[in-house]
Tab-separated table of C-alpha atoms in Angstrom:
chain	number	residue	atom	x	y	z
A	1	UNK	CA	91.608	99.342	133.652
A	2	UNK	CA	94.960	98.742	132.363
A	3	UNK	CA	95.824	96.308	129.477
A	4	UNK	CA	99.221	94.963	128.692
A	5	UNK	CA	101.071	93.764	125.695
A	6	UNK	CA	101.839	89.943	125.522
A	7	UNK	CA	105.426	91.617	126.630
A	8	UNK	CA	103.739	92.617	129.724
A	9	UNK	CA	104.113	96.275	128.667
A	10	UNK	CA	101.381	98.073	129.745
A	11	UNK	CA	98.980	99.563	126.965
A	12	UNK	CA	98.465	103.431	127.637
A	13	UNK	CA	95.626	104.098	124.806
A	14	UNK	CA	92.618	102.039	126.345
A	15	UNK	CA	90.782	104.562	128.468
A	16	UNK	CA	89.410	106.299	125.457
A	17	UNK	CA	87.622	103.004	124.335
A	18	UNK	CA	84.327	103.734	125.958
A	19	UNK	CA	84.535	107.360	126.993
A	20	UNK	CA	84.069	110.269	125.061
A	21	UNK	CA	85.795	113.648	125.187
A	22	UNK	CA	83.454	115.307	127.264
A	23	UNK	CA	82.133	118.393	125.619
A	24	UNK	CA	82.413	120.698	128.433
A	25	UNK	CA	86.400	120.592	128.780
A	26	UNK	CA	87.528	121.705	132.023
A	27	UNK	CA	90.512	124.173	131.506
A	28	UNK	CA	92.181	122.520	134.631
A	29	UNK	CA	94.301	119.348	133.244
A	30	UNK	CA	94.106	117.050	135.692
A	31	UNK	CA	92.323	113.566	135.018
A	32	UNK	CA	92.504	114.096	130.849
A	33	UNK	CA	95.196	111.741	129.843
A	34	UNK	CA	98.143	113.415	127.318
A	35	UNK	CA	95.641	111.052	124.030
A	36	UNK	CA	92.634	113.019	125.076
A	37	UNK	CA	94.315	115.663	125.394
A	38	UNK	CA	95.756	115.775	121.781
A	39	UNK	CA	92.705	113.894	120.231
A	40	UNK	CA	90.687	116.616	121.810
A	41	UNK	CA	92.988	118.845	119.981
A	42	UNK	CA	93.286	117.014	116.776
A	43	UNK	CA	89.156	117.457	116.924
A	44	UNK	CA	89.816	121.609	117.044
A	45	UNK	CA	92.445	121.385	114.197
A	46	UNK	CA	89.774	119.120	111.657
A	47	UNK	CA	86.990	121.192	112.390
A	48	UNK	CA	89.019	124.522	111.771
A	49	UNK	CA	90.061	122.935	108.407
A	50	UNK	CA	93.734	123.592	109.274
A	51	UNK	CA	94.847	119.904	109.667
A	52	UNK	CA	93.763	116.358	109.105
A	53	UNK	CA	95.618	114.645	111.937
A	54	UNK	CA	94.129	111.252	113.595
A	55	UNK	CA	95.269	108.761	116.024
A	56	UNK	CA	95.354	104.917	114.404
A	57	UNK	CA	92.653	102.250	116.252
A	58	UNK	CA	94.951	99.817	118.338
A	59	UNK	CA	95.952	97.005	115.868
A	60	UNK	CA	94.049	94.131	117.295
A	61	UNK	CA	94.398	90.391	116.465
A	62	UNK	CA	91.052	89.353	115.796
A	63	UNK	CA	89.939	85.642	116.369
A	64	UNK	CA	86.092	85.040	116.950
A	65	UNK	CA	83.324	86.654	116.043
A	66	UNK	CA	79.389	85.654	116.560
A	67	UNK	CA	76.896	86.719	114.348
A	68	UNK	CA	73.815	87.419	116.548
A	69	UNK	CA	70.475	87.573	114.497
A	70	UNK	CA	69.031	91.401	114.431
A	71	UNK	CA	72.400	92.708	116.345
A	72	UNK	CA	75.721	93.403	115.219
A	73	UNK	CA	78.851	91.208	115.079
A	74	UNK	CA	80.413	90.516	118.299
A	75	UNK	CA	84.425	89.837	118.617
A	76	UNK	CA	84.355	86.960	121.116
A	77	UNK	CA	87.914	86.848	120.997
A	78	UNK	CA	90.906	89.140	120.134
A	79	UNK	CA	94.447	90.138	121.188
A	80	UNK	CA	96.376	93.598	121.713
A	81	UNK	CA	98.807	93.459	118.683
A	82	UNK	CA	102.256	95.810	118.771
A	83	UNK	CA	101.873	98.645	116.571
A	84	UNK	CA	104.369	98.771	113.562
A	85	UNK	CA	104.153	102.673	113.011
A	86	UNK	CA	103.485	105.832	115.809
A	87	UNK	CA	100.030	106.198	117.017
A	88	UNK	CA	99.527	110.030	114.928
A	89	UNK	CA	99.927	110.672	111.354
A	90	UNK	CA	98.198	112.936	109.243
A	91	UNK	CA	98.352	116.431	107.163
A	92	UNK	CA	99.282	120.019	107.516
A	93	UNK	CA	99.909	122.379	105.138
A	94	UNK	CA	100.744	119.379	102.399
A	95	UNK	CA	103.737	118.094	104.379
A	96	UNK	CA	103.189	114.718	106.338
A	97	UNK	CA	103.036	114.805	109.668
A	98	UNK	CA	103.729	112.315	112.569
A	99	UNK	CA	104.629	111.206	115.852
A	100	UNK	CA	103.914	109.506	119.103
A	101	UNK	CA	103.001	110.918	122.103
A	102	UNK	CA	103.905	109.404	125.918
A	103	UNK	CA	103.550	110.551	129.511
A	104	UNK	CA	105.892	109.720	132.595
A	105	UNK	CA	105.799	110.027	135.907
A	106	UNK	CA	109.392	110.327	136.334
A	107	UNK	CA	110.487	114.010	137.100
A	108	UNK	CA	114.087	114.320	136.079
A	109	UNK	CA	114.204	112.087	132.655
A	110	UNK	CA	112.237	110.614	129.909
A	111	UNK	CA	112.690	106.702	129.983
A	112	UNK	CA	113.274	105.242	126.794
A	113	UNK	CA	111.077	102.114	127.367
A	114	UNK	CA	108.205	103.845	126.739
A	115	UNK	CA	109.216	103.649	123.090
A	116	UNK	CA	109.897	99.718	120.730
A	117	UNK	CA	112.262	99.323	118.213
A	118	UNK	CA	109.069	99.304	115.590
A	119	UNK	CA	108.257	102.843	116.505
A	120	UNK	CA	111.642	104.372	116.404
A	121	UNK	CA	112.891	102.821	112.566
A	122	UNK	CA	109.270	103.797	111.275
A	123	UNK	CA	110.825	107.406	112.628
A	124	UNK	CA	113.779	106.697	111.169
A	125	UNK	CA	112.222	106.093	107.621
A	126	UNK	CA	109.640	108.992	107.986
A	127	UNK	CA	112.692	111.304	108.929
A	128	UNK	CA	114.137	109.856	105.543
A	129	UNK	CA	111.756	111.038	103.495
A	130	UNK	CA	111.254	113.991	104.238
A	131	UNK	CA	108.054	113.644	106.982
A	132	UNK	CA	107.776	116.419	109.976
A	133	UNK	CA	108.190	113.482	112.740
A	134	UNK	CA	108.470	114.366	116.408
A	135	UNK	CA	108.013	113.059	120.012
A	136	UNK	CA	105.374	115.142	122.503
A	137	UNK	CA	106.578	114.178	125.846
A	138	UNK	CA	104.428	115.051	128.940
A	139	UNK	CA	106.029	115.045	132.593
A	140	UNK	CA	102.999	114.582	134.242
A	141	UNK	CA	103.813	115.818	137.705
A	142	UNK	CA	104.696	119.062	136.798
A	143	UNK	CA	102.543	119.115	133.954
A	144	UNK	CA	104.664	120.014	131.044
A	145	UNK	CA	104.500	119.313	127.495
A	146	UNK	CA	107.145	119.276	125.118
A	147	UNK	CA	107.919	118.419	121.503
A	148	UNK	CA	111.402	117.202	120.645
A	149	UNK	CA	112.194	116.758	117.217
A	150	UNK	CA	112.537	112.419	116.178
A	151	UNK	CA	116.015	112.767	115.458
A	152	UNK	CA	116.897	113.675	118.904
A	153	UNK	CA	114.979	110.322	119.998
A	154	UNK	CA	116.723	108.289	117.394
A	155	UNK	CA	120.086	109.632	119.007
A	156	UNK	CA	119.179	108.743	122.237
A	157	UNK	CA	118.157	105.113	121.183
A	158	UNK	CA	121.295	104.490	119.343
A	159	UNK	CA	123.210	105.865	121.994
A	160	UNK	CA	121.329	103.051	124.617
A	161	UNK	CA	121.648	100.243	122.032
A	162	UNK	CA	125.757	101.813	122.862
A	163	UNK	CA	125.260	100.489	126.307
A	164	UNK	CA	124.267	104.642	126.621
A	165	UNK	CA	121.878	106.040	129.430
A	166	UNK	CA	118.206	104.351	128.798
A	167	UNK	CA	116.515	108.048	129.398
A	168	UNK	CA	116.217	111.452	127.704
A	169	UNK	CA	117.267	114.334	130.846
A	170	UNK	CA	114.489	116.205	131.007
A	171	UNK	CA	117.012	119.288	131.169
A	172	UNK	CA	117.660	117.928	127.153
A	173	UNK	CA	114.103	118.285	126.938
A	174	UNK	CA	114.056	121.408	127.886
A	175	UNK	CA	117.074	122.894	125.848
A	176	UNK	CA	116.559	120.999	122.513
A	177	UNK	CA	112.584	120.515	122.582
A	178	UNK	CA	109.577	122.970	122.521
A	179	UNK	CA	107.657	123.599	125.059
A	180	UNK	CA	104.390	123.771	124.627
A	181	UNK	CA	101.485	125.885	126.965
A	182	UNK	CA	98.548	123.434	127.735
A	183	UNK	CA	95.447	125.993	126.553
A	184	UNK	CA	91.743	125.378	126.392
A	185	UNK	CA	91.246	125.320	122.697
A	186	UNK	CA	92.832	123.495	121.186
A	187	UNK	CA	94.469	121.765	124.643
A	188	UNK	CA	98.281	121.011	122.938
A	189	UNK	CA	98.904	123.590	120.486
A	190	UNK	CA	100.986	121.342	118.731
A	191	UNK	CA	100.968	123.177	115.343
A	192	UNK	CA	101.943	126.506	116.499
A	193	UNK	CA	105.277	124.970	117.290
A	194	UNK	CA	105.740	123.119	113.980
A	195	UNK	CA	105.253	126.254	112.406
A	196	UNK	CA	107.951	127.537	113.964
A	197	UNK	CA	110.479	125.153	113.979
A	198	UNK	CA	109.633	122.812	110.273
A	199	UNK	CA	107.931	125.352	108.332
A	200	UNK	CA	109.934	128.529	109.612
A	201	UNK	CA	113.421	126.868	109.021
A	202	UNK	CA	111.940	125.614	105.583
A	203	UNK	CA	111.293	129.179	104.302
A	204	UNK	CA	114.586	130.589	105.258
A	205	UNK	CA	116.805	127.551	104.408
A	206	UNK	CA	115.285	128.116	100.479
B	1	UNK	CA	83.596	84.636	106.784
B	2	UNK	CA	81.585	88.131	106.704
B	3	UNK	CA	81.576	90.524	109.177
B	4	UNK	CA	78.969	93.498	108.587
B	5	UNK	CA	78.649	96.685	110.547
B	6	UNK	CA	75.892	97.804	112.748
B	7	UNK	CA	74.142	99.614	109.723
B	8	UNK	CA	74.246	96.209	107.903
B	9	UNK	CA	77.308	96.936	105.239
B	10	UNK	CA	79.472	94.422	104.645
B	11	UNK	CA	83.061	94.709	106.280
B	12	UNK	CA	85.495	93.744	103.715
B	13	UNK	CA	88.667	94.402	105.236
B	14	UNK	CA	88.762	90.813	107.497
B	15	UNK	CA	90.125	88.473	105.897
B	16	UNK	CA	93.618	89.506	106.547
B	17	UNK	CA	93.324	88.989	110.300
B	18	UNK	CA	94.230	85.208	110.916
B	19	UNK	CA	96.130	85.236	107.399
B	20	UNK	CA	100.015	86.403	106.586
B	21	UNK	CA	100.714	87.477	102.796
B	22	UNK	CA	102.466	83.912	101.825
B	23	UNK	CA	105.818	84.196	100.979
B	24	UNK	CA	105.601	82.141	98.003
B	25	UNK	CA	103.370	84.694	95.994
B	26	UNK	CA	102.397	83.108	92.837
B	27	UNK	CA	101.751	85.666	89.889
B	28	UNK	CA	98.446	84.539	89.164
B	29	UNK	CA	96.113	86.685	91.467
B	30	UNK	CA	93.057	84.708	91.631
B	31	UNK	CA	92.579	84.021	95.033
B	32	UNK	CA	94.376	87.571	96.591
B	33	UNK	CA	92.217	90.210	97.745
B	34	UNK	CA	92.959	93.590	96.634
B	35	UNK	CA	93.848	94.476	100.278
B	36	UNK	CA	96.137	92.017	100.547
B	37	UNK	CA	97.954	92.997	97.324
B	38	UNK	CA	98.170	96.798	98.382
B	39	UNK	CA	99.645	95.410	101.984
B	40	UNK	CA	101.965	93.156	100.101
B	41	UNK	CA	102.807	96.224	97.615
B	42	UNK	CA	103.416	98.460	100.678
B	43	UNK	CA	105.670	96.441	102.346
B	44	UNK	CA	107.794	96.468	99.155
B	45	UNK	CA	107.837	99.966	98.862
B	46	UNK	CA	108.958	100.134	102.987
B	47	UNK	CA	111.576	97.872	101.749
B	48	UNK	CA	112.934	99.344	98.917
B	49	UNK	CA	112.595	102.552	101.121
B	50	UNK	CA	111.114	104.877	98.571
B	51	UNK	CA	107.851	105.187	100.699
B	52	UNK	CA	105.639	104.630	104.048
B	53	UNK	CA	102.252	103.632	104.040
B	54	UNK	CA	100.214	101.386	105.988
B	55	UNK	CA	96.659	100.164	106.225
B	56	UNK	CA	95.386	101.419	109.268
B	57	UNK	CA	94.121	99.207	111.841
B	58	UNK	CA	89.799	98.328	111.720
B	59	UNK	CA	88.381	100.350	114.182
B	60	UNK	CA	87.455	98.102	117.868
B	61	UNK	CA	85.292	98.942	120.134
B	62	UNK	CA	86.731	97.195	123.086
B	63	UNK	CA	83.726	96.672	125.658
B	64	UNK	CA	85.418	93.341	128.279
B	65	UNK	CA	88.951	92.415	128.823
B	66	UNK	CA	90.626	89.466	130.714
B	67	UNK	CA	93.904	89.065	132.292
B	68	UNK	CA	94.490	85.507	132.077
B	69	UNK	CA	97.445	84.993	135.020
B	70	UNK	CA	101.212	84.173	132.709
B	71	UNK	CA	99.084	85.044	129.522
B	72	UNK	CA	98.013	87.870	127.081
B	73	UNK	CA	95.203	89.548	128.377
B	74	UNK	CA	92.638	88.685	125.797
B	75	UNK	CA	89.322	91.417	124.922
B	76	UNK	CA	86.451	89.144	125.326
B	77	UNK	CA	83.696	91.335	124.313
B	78	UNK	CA	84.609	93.980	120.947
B	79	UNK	CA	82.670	95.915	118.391
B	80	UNK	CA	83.228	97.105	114.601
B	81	UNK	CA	83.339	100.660	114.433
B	82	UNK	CA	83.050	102.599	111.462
B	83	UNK	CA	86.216	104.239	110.548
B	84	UNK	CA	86.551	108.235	110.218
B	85	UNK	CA	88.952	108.093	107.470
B	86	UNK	CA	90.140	106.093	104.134
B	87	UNK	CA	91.774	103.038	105.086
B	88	UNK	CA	95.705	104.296	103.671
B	89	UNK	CA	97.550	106.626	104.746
B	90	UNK	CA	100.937	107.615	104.402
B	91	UNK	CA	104.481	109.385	103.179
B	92	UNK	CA	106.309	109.299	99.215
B	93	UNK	CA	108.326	111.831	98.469
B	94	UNK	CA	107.669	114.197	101.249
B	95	UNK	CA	104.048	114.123	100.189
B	96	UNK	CA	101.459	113.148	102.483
B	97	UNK	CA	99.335	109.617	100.412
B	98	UNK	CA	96.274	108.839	101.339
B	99	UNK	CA	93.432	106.453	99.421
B	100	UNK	CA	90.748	104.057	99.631
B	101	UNK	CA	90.936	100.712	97.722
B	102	UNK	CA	87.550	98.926	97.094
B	103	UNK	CA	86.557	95.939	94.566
B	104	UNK	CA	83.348	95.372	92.968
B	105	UNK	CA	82.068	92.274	91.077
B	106	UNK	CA	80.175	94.561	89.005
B	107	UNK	CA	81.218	94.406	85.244
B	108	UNK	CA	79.911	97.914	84.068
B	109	UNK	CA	80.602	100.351	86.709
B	110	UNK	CA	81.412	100.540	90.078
B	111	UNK	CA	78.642	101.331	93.336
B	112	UNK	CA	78.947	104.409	95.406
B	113	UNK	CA	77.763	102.486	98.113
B	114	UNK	CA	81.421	101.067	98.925
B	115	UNK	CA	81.991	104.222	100.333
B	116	UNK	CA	80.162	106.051	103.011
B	117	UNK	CA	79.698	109.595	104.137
B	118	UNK	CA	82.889	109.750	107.106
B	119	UNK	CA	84.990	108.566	104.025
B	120	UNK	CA	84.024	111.194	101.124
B	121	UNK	CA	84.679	113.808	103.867
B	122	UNK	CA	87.737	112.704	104.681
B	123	UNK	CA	88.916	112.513	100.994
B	124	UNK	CA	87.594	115.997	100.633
B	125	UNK	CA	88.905	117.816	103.620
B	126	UNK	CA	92.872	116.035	101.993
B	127	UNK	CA	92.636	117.320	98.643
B	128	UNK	CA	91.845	120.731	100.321
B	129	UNK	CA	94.904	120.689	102.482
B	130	UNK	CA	96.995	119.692	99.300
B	131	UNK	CA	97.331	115.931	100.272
B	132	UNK	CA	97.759	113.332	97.618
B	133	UNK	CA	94.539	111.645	97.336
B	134	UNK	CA	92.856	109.116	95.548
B	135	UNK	CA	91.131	105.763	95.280
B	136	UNK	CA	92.030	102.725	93.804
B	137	UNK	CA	89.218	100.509	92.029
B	138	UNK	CA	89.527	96.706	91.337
B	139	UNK	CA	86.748	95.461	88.899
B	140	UNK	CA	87.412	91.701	90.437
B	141	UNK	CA	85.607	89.762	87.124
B	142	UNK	CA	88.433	91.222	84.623
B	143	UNK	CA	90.644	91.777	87.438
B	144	UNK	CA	91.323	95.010	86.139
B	145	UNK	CA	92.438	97.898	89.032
B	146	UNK	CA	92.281	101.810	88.125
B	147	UNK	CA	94.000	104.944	90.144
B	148	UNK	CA	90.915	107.525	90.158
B	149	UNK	CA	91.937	111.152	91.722
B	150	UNK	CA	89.755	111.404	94.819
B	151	UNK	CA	87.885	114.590	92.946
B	152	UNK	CA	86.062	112.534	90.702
B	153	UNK	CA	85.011	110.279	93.538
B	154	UNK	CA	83.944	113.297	95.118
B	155	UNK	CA	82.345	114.855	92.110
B	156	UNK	CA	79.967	111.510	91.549
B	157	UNK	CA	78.903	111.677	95.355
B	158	UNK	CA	77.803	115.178	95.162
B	159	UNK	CA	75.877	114.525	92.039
B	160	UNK	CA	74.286	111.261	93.468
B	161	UNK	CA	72.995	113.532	96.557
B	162	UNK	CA	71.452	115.858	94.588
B	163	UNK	CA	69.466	112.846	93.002
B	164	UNK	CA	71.892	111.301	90.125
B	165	UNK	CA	73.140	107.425	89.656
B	166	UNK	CA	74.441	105.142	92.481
B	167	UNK	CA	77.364	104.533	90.497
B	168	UNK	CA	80.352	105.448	88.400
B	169	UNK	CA	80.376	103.692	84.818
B	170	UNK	CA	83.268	101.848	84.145
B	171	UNK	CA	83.814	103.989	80.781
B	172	UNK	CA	84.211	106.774	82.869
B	173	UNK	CA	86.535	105.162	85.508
B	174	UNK	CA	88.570	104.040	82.124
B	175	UNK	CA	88.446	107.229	80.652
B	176	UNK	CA	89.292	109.447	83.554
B	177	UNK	CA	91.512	107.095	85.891
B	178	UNK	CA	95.013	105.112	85.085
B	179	UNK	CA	94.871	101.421	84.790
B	180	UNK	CA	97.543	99.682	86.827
B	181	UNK	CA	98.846	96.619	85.428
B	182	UNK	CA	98.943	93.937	88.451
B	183	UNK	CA	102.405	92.631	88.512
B	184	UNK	CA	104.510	90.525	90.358
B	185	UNK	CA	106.584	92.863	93.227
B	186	UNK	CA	104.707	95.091	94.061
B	187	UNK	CA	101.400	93.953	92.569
B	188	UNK	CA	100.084	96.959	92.809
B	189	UNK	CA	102.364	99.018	91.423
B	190	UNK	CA	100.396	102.583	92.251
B	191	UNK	CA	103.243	105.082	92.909
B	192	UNK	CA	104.585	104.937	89.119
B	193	UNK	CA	100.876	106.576	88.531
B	194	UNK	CA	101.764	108.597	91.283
B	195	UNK	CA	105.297	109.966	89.554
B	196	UNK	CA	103.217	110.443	86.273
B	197	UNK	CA	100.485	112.217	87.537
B	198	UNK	CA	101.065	114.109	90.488
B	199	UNK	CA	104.718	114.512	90.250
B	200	UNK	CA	105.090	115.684	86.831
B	201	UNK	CA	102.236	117.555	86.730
B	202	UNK	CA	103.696	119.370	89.803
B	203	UNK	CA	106.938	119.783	88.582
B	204	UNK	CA	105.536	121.260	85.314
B	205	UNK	CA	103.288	124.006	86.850
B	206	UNK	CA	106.351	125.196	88.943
């Protein structure tokens, strides 16, 4: 199944709709998509009490909805709507946390059309005050996961609204973002790196 | 219109689907939900820049999709889930916000059963990881809206599990929370309460 925006984008988040993380995670990676990968995660970090990070519902338009006797309400119809913020926000260690997370197929750069303008000024304004914001990019092919701080993206964008290259390099990627080991438990380690690199810093810079 | 959720509780959040904040806001609020006077505040505050916080989107099941040919693909089939967290969440400050915001038409105090299990755990598992957290109250008759720190919310849940009332009296709400006075932009003006109470407090234990 894929769904697309009224833009004809396509919509990445649906196959989580009806399927559960399964419980017995294969270590292998193949088949989990880069959201069930990090919701799968997100799951480890709330249940080890160390962060309270979720991924929004897709904003939908809703139109009709029947009211069955004895059943629940049924939208009858409803429309993808563009999200105005990332798809992750949350809490760790106090500070506010948040980003957006995309996979490509492409194995030498990062296109920037999997991003909208929407997505990168809420970055902008979450960078502005003072929010841990970030990108986790997946190259799917090779299988590598990387977090890149938001600024970097926000360069990148203004650079292409410059008439600039529409794509991050992935040898940027891998010089001015994080790698980050795909593990069992939790999958994307995420936090481990933002220790390092926001909360690290943070403590020497005072 | 209604909707309710499979358990039967009503879902108060729809009425903001088919319906823009007008631009023309009159002062009066008669006639303006709480939610969309928090949205309308928000937006202000994105404005003005001095925070980020959004409603999050109602939780879909999405069961049936179409892809009308030269159209938006429209989700034919869609069920209410019952959301995980509060319904707020966001950045001021470099702090992470998050809150509930509920109305009753109750005159004397105000029914734990607005809130539900997934919600109080939520609310619980923030204040321990140092987030800002808190709900905000609207007694609709006297149109009268009250900040309440999320530990009293929490304190009144525990009690009514272990057998006390169903509610919290309004005395107490008066006593222990900070009345807002609704105003014209933002209506809700809830991060002043903010400065004064988490801020100052803050800046004074330091």
């Amino acid at each position: 199944l894929t769904f697309h925006y009224p833009n004809g984008k396509r919509y990445a988040a649906q196959s989580t709709y009806d399927q559960k993380t399964p419980s017995n995670l294969s270590f292998a990676n193949r088949g989990m998509t880069l959201e069930e990968d990090i919701n799968a995660s997100n799951d480890f970090y709330l249940k080890a009490g160390s962060a309270v990070i979720h991924k929004k519902p897709t904003p939908v338009q809703i139109v009709s909805v029947h009211y069955p006797k004895r059943s629940a309400a049924v939208i009858k119809e409803a429309y993808f709507k563009q999200p105005s913020t990332t798809d992750y926000n949350g809490i760790y260690k106090g500070r506010y946390i948040d980003f957006e997370a995309k996979e490509t197929r492409n194995k030498t750069s990062f296109p920037l059309n999997n991003f909208h303008q929407h997505q990168i000024d809420h970055m902008s304004d979450i960078r502005r005050l003072d929010g841990i914001c970030f990108v986790l990019l997946r190259f799917t092919v090779s299988d590598m996961v990387f977090l890149l701080d938001a600024q970097h993206m926000l360069d990148f964008w203004d650079q292409q609204q410059d008439g600039g290259r529409k794509s991050i390099p992935r040898q940027f990627v891998e010089e001015n973002g994080h790698s980050i080991t795909v593990g069992f438990n939790p999958r994307i380690d995420y936090l481990k790196i933002i220790d390092k690199i926001y909360f690290n810093n943070k403590t020497e810079t005072l």
